[in-house]
Short mmCIF file of C-alpha atoms and ligand atoms in Angstrom, two decimals:
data_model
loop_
_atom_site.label_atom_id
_atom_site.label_comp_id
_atom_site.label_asym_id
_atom_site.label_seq_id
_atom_site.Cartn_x
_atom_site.Cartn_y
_atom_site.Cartn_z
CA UNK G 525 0.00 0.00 0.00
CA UNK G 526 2.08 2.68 0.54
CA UNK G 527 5.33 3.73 0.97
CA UNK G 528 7.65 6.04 1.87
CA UNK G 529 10.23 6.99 0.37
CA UNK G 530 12.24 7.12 3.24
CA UNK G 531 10.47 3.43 4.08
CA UNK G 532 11.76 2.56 0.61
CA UNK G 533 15.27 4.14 1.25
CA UNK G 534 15.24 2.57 4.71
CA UNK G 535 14.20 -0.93 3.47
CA UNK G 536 16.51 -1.11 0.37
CA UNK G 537 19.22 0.11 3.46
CA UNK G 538 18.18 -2.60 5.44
CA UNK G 539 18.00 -5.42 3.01
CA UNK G 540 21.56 -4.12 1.87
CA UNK G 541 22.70 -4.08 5.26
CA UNK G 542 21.38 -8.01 5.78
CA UNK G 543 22.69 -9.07 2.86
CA UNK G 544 26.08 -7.59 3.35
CA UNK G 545 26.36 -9.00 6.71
CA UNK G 546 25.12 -12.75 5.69
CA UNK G 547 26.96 -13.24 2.47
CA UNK G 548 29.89 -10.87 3.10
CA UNK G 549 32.93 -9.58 5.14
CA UNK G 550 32.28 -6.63 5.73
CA UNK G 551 33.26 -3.47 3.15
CA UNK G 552 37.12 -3.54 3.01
CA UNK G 553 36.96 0.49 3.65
CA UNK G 554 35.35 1.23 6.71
CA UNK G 555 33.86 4.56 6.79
CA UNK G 556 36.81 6.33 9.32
CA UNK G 557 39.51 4.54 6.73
CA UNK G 558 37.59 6.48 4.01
CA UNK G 559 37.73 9.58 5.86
CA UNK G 560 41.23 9.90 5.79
CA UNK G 561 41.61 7.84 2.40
CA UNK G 562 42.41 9.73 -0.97
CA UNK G 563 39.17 9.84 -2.50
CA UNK G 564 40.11 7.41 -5.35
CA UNK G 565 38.16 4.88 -4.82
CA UNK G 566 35.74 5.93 -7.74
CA UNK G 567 38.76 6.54 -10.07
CA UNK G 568 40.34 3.82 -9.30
CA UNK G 569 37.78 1.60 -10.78
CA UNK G 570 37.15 4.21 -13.88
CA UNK G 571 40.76 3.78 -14.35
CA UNK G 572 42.21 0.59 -13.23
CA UNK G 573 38.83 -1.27 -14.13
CA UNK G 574 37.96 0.15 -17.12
CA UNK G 575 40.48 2.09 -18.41
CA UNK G 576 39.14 5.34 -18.29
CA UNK G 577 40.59 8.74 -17.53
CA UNK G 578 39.37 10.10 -14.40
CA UNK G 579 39.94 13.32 -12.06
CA UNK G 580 39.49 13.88 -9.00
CA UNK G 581 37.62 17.24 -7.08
CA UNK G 582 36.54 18.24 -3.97
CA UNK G 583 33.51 20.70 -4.03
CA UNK G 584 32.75 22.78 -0.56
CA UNK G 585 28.96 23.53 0.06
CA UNK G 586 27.61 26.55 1.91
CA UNK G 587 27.40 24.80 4.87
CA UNK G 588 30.76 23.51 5.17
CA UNK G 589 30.55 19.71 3.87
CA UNK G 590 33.57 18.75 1.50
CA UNK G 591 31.56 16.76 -1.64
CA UNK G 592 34.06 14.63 -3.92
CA UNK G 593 33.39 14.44 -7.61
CA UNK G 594 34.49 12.58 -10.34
CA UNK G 595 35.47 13.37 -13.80
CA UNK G 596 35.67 11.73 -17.20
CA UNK G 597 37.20 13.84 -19.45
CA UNK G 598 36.70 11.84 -22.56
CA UNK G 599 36.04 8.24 -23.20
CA UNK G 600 37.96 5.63 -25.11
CA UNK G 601 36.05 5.77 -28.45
CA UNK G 602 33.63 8.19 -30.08
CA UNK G 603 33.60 12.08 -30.09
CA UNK G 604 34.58 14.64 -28.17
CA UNK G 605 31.39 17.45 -27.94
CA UNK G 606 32.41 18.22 -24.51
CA UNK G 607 29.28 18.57 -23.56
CA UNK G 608 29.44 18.32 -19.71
CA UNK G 609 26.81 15.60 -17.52
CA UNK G 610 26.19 15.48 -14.12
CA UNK G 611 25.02 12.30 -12.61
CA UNK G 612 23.22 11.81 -9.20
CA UNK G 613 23.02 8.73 -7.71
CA UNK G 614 20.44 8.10 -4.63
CA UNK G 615 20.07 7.63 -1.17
CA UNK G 616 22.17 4.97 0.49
CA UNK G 617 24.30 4.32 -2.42
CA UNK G 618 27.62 6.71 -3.60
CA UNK G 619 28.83 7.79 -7.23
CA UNK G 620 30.45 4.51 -7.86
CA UNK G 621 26.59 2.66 -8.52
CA UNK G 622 27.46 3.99 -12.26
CA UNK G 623 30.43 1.68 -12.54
CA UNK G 624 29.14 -1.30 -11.32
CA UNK G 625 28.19 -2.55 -14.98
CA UNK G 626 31.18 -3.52 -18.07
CA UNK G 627 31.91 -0.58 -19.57
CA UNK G 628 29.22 -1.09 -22.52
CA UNK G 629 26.56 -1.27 -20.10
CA UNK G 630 27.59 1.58 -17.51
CA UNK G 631 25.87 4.97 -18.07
CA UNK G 632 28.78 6.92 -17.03
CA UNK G 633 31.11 5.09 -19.25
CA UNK G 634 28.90 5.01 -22.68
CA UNK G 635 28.28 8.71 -22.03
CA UNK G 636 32.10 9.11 -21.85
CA UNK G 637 32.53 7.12 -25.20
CA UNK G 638 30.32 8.95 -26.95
CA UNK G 639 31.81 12.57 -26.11
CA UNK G 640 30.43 13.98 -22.92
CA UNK G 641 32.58 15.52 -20.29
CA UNK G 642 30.89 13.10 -17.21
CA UNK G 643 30.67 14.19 -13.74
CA UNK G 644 29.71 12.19 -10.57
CA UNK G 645 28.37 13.22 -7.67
CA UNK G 646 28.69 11.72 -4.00
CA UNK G 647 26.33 12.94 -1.55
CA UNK G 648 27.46 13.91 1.38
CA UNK G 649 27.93 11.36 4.61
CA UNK G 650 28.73 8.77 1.68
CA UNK G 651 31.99 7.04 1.95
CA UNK G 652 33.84 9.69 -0.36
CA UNK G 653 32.52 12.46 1.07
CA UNK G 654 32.52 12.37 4.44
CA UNK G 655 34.71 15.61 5.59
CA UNK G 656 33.58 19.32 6.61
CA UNK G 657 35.36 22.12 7.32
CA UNK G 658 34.34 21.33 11.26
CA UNK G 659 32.43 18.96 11.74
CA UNK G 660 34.05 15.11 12.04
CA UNK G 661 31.43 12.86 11.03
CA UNK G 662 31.38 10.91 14.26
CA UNK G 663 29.90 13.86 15.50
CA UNK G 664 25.89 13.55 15.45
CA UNK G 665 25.75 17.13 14.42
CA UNK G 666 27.43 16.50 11.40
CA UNK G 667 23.98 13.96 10.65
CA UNK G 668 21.68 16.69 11.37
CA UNK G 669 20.60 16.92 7.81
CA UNK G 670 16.98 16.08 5.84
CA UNK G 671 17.19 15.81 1.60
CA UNK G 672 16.21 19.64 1.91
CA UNK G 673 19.97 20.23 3.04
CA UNK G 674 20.67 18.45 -1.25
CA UNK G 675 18.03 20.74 -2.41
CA UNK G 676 19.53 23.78 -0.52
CA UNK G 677 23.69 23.07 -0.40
CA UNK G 678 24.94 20.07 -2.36
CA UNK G 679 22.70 20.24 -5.59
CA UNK G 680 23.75 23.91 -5.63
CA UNK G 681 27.61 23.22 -5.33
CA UNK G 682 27.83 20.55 -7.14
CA UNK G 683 26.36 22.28 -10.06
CA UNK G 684 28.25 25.66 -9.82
CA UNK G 685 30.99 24.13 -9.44
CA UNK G 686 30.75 22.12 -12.90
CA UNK G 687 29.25 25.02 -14.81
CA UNK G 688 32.30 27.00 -13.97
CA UNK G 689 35.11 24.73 -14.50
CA UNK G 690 33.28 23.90 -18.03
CA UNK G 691 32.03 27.18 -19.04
CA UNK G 692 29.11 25.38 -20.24
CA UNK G 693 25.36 24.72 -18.92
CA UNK G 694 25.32 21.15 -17.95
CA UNK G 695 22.36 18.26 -18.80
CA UNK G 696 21.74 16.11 -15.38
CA UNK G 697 20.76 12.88 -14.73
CA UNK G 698 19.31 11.67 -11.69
CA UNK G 699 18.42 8.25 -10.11
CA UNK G 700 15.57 8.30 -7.60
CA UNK G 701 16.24 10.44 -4.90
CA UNK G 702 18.42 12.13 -6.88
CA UNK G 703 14.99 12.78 -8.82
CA UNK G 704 13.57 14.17 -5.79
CA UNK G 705 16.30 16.85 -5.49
CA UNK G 706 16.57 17.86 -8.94
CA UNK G 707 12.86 18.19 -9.17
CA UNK G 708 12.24 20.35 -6.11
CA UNK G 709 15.39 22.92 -6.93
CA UNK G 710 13.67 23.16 -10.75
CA UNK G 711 10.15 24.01 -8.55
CA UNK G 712 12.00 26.91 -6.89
CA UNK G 713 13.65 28.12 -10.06
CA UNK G 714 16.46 26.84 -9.00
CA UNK G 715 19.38 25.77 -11.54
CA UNK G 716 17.42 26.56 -14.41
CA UNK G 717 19.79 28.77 -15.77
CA UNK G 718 22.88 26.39 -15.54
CA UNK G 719 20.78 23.05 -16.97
CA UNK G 720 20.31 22.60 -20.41
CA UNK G 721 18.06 19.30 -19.86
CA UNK G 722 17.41 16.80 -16.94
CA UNK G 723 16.79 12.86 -17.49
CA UNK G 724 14.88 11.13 -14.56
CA UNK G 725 15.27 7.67 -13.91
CA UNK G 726 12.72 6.25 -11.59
CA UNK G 727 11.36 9.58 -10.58
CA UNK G 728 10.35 9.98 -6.72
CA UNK G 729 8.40 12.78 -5.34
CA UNK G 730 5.36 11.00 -3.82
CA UNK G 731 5.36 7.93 -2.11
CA UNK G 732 1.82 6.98 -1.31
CA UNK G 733 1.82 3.79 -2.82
CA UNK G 734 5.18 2.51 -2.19
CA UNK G 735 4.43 -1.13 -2.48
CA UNK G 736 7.24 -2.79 -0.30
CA UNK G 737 5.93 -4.23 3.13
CA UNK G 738 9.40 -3.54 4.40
CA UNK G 739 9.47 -0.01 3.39
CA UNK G 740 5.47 0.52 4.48
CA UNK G 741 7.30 -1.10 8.37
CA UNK G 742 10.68 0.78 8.18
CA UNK G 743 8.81 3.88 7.57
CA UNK G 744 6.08 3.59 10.21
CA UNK G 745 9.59 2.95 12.57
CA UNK G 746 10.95 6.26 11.42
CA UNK G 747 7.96 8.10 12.35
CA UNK G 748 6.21 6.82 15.27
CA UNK G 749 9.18 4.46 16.84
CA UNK G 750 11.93 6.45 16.54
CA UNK G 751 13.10 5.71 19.65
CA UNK G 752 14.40 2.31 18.09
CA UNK G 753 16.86 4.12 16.77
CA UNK G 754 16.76 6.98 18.75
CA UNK G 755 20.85 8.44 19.28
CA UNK G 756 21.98 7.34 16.29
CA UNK G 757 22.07 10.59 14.10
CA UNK G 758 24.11 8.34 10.98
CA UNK G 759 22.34 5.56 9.62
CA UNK G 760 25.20 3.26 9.24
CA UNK G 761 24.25 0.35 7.25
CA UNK G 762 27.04 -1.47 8.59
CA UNK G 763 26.79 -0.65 11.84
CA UNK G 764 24.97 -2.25 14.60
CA UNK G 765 22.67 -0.18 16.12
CA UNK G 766 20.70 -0.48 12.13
CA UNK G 767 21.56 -4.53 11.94
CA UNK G 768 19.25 -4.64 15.16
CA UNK G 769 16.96 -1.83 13.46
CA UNK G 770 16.40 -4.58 10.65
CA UNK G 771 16.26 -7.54 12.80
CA UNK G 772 13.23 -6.49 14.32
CA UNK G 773 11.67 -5.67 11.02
CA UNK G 774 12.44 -8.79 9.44
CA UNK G 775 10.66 -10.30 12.27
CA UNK G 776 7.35 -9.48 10.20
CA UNK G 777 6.17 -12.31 8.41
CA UNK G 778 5.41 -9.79 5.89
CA UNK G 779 9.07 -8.98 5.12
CA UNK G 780 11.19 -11.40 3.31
CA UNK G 781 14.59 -10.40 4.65
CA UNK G 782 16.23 -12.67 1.99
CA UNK G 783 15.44 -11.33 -0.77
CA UNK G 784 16.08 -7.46 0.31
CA UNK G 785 16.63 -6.45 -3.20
CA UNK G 786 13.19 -7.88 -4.51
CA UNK G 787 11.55 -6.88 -1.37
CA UNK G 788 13.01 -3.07 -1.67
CA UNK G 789 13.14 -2.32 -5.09
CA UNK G 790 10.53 -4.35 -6.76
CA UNK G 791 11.60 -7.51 -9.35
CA UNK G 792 14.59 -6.03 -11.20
CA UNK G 793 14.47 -7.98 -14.63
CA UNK G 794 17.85 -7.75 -15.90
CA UNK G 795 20.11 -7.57 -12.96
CA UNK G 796 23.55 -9.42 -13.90
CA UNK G 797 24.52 -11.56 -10.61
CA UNK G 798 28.29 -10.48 -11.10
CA UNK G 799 27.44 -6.73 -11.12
CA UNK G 800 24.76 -7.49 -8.19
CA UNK G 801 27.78 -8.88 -6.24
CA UNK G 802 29.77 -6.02 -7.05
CA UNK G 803 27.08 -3.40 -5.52
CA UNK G 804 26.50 -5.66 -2.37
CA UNK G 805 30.78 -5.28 -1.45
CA UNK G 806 30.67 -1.80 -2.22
CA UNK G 807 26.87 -0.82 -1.14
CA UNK G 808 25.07 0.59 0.71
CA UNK G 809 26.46 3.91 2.04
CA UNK G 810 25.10 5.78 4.99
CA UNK G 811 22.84 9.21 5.36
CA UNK G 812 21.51 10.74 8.21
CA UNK G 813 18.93 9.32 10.10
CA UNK G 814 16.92 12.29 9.89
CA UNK G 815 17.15 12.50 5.86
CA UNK G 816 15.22 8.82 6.71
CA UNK G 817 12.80 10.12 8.65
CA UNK G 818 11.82 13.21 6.25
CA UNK G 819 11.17 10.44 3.52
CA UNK G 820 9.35 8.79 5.88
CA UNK G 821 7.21 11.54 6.70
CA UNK G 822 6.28 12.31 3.04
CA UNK G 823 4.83 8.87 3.47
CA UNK G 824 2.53 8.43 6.34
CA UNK G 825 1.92 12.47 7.61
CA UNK G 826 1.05 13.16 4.32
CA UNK G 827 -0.74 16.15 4.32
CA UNK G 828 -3.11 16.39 1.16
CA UNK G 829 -0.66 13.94 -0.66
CA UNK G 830 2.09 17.00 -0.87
CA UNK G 831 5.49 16.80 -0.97
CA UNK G 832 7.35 19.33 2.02
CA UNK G 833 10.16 20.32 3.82
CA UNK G 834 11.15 18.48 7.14
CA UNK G 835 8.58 18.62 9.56
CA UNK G 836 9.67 19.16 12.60
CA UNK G 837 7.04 17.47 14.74
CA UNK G 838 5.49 20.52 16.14
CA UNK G 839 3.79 23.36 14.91
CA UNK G 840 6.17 25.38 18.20
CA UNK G 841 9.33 23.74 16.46
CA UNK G 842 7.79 24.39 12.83
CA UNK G 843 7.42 28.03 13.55
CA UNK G 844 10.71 28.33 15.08
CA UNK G 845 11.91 26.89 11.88
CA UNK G 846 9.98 28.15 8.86
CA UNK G 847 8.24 31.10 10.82
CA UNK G 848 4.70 28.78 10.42
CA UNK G 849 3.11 26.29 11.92
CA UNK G 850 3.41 23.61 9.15
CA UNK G 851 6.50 23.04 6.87
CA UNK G 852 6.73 24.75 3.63
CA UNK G 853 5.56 22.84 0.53
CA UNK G 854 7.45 22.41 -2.90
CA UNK G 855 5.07 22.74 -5.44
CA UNK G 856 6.16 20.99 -8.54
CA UNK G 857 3.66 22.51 -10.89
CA UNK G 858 5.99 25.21 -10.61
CA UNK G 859 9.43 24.22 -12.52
CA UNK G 860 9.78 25.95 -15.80
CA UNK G 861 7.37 24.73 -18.82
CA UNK G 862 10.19 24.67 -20.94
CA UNK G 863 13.01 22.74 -19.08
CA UNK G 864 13.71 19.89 -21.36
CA UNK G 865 12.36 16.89 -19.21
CA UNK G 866 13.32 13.26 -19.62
CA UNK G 867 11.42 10.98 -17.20
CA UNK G 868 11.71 6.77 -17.58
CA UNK G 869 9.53 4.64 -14.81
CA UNK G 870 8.98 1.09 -14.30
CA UNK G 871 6.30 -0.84 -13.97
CA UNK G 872 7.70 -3.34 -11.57
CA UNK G 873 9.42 -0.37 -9.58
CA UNK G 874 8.08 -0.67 -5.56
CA UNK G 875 9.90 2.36 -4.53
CA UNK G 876 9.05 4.93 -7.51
CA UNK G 877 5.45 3.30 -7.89
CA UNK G 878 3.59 4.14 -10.89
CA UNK G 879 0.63 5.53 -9.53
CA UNK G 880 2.91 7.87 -7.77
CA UNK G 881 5.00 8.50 -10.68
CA UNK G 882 1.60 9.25 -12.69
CA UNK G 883 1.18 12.24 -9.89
CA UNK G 884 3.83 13.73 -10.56
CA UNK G 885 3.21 13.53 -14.33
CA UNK G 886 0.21 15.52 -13.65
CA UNK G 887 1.91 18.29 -11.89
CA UNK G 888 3.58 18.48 -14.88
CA UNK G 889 0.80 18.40 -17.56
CA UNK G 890 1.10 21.94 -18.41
CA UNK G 891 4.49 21.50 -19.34
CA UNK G 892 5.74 22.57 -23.13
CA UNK G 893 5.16 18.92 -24.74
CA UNK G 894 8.05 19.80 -26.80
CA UNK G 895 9.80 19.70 -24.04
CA UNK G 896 8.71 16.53 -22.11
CA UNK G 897 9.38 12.92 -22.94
CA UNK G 898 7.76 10.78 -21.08
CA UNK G 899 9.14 6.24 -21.18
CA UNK G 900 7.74 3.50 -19.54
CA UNK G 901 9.12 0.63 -19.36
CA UNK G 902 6.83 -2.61 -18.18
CA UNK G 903 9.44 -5.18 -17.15
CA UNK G 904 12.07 -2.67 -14.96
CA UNK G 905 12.48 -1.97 -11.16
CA UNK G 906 13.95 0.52 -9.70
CA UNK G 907 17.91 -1.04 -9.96
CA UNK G 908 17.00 -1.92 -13.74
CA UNK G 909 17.70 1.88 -14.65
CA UNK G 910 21.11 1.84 -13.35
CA UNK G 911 22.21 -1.74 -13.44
CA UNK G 912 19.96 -3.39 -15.78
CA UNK G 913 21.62 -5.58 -18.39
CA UNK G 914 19.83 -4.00 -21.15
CA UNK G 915 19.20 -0.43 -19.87
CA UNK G 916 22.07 0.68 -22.89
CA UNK G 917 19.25 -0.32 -25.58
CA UNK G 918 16.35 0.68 -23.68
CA UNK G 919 16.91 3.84 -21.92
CA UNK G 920 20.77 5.57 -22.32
CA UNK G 921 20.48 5.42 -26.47
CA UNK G 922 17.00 7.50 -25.87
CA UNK G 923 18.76 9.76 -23.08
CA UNK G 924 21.80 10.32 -25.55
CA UNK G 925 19.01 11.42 -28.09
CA UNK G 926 17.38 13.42 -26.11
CA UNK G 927 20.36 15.50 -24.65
CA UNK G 928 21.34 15.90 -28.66
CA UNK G 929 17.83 17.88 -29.28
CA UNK G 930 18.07 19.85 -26.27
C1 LIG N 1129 27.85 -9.72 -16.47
O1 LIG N 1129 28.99 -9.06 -15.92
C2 LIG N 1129 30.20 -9.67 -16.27
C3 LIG N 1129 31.31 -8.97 -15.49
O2 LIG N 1129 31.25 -7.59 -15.64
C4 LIG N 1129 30.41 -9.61 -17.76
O3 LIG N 1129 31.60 -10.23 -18.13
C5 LIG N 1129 29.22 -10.28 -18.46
O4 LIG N 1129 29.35 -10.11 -19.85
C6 LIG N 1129 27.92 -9.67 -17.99
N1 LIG N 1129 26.79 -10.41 -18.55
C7 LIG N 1129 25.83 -9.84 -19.28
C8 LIG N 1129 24.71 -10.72 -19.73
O5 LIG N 1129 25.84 -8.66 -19.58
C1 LIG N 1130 29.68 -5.16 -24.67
O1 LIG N 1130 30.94 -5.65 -24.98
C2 LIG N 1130 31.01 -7.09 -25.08
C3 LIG N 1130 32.42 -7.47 -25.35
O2 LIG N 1130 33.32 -6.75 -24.57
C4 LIG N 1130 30.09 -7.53 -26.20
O3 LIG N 1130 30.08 -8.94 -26.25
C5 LIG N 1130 28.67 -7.02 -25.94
O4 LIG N 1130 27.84 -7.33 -27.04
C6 LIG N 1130 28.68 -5.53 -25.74
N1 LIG N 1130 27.35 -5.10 -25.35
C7 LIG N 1130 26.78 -4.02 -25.83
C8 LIG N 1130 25.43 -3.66 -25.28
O5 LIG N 1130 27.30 -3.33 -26.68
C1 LIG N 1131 0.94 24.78 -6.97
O1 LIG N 1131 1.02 25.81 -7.92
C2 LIG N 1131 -0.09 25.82 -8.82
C3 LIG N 1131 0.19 26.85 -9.90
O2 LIG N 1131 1.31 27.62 -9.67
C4 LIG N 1131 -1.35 26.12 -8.02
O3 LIG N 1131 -2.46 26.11 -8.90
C5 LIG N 1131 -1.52 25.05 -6.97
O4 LIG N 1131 -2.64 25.34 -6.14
C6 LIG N 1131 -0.29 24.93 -6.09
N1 LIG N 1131 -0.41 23.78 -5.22
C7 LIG N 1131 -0.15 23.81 -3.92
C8 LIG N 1131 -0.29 22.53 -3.17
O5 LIG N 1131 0.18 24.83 -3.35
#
């Protein structure tokens, strides 16, 4: 019935975090080695993997958190339009979910190979960008963060930061929350004058009918039960306090702990079991346990099905906050008529639902229909997009055509 997408977020982080601990050793980086680490990590495998050029940058955002990114200059075949992309991965996972494919089959890579200047983003609190200016992120103040802190500080960074080392307005490319993001800043007028196009993959906004029972338990945990988790201001995947988190949701017969993936994301039709095990070593990363509870909240408080800011749990705290008693909504009949839109959805997708994705679409049925294109794909889930086996011939050749009109 319905889901959040912080219960969707939560559960894919909890089935990740079962699965990592049953069927492997834990990551090889801890998150304090990665602290310290050279971000290379992402490079490395561009590089030493798959032989492509790769740079290495460290963007600081308004408030103080040090963002890595990731640069492919060029790619190993094709031409050379320079045409910068930025890709944003979402929650619980870093930049490095692009490379998890062979080359052929990884968006990043293709785009490389076929001319585009490609940019990754990590979000911060992910294992590459973990640092701030102050803050060490074993302090819980450095977790005191909701997706409205993307909107506001990394989005922003991350996308100055590209448009002036390229000169050049950039198209983006976002996987589900990284949807969410991209779509609010666009409401608020944000970035419109630095993006030439956006593609969507498995577009979130709403969550009302988020169809994982995991998700629908995880988020009903975030919002009423906190105190299961209560103290913990990073949701560590890998740590313990969220291992017990999950153990006591997986004691619903509802939840098949097992099968995580399935259970999270929906039934993924062309997931290769290589790349799969790939993901699970590397994945997932942690966010802030508040960032959790925000999705959550756009799940079960929903007020009049709309999408808003962090709610701080009383209308005292919300005034304090916004200056009102209620949190402030995005409205995303308002982003631009004419931004070139690409959106692709699943029909077997349990996190970006298609009833919800159809709401969206009708906040944006005024826009320029030149401008929108609109794919749906019956047989892929919400990993499909990014790790599907034969998202190249599906999705990626119509993205590449649709960043050449716009
Ligand atoms: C699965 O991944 C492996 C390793 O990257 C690759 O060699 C193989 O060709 C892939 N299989 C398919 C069907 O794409
Ligand atoms: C990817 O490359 C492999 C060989 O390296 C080839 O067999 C396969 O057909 C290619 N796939 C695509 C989608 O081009
Ligand atoms: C969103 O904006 C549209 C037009 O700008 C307006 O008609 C609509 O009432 C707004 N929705 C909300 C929830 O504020």
């Amino acid at each position: 019935m319905m889901s959040l997408q912080a219960s969707s977020n939560l559960t894919a982080c909890l089935a990740l975090v079962v699965l990592t601990y049953s069927h492997h050793a834990l990551a090889e980086t801890t998150n304090d080695q990665a602290n310290t680490a050279q971000s290379t990590g992402i490079c490395y495998a561009a590089e030493i993997m798959h032989g492509y050029k790769c740079q290495e940058y460290d963007v600081t955002t308004a408030d103080g958190y040090i963002l890595s990114l990731q640069r492919f200059p060029q790619g190993k075949t094709g031409g050379s339009n320079k045409q910068p992309v930025l890709l944003q991965h979402g929650v619980l996972v870093d930049g490095m979910t692009w490379l998890f494919n062979p080359a052929n089959q990884s968006l990043a890579l293709i785009l490389a190979d076929n001319g585009y200047d490609v940019w990754i983003a990590n979000t911060r609190g992910t294992r590459y960008s973990r640092r701030h200016v102050s803050l060490d992120s074993s302090n819980p103040d450095y977790w005191d963060w909701t997706w409205d802190a993307l909107v506001a500080h990394d989005l922003p960074a991350t996308i100055d930061f590209v448009y002036e080392q390229t000169g050049q307005k950039l198209h983006y490319v976002g996987h589900s929350l990284g949807t969410l993001v991209a779509l609010t800043s666009f409401s608020e007028g944000k970035h419109v004058d630095k993006v030439k196009s956006a593609a969507l993959l498995s577009p979130i906004a709403y969550l009302n009918h988020m169809t994982t029972a995991l998700g629908v338990l995880a988020a009903r945990a975030f919002v009423g039960e906190i105190t299961t988790i209560a103290g913990f201001a990073e949701f560590n995947p890998k740590g313990e306090p969220v291992a017990n988190f999950l153990k006591v949701l997986c004691l619903d017969p509802q939840v098949n702990c097992l099968d995580l993936i399935t259970a999270l994301t929906g039934k993924n039709c062309c997931l290769n079991t290589t790349t799969v095990d790939l993901f699970l070593k590397n994945e997932p990363q942690s966010t802030a346990t508040k960032n959790l509870v925000h999705l959550a909240q756009s799940k079960l408080t929903i007020r009049d099905g709309r999408l808003a800011k962090y709610d701080y749990g009383s209308t005292d705290f919300n005034q304090k906050h916004y200056g009102d008693s209620q949190p402030p909504v995005y409205n995303l009949s308002n982003i631009p008529h004419d931004l070139p839109l690409f959106l692709s959805y699943g029909g077997q997708d349990s996190l970006s639902d298609v009833k919800d994705v159809e709401k969206l679409l009708d906040n944006l049925k005024l826009h320029d229909v030149d401008k929108i294109n609109i794919q749906y794909i019956e047989d892929f889930a919400h990993s499909d997009f990014i790790l599907g086996t034969t998202a190249k011939d599906i999705v990626y050749n119509q993205i590449m055509a649709f960043f050449k009109r716009h």
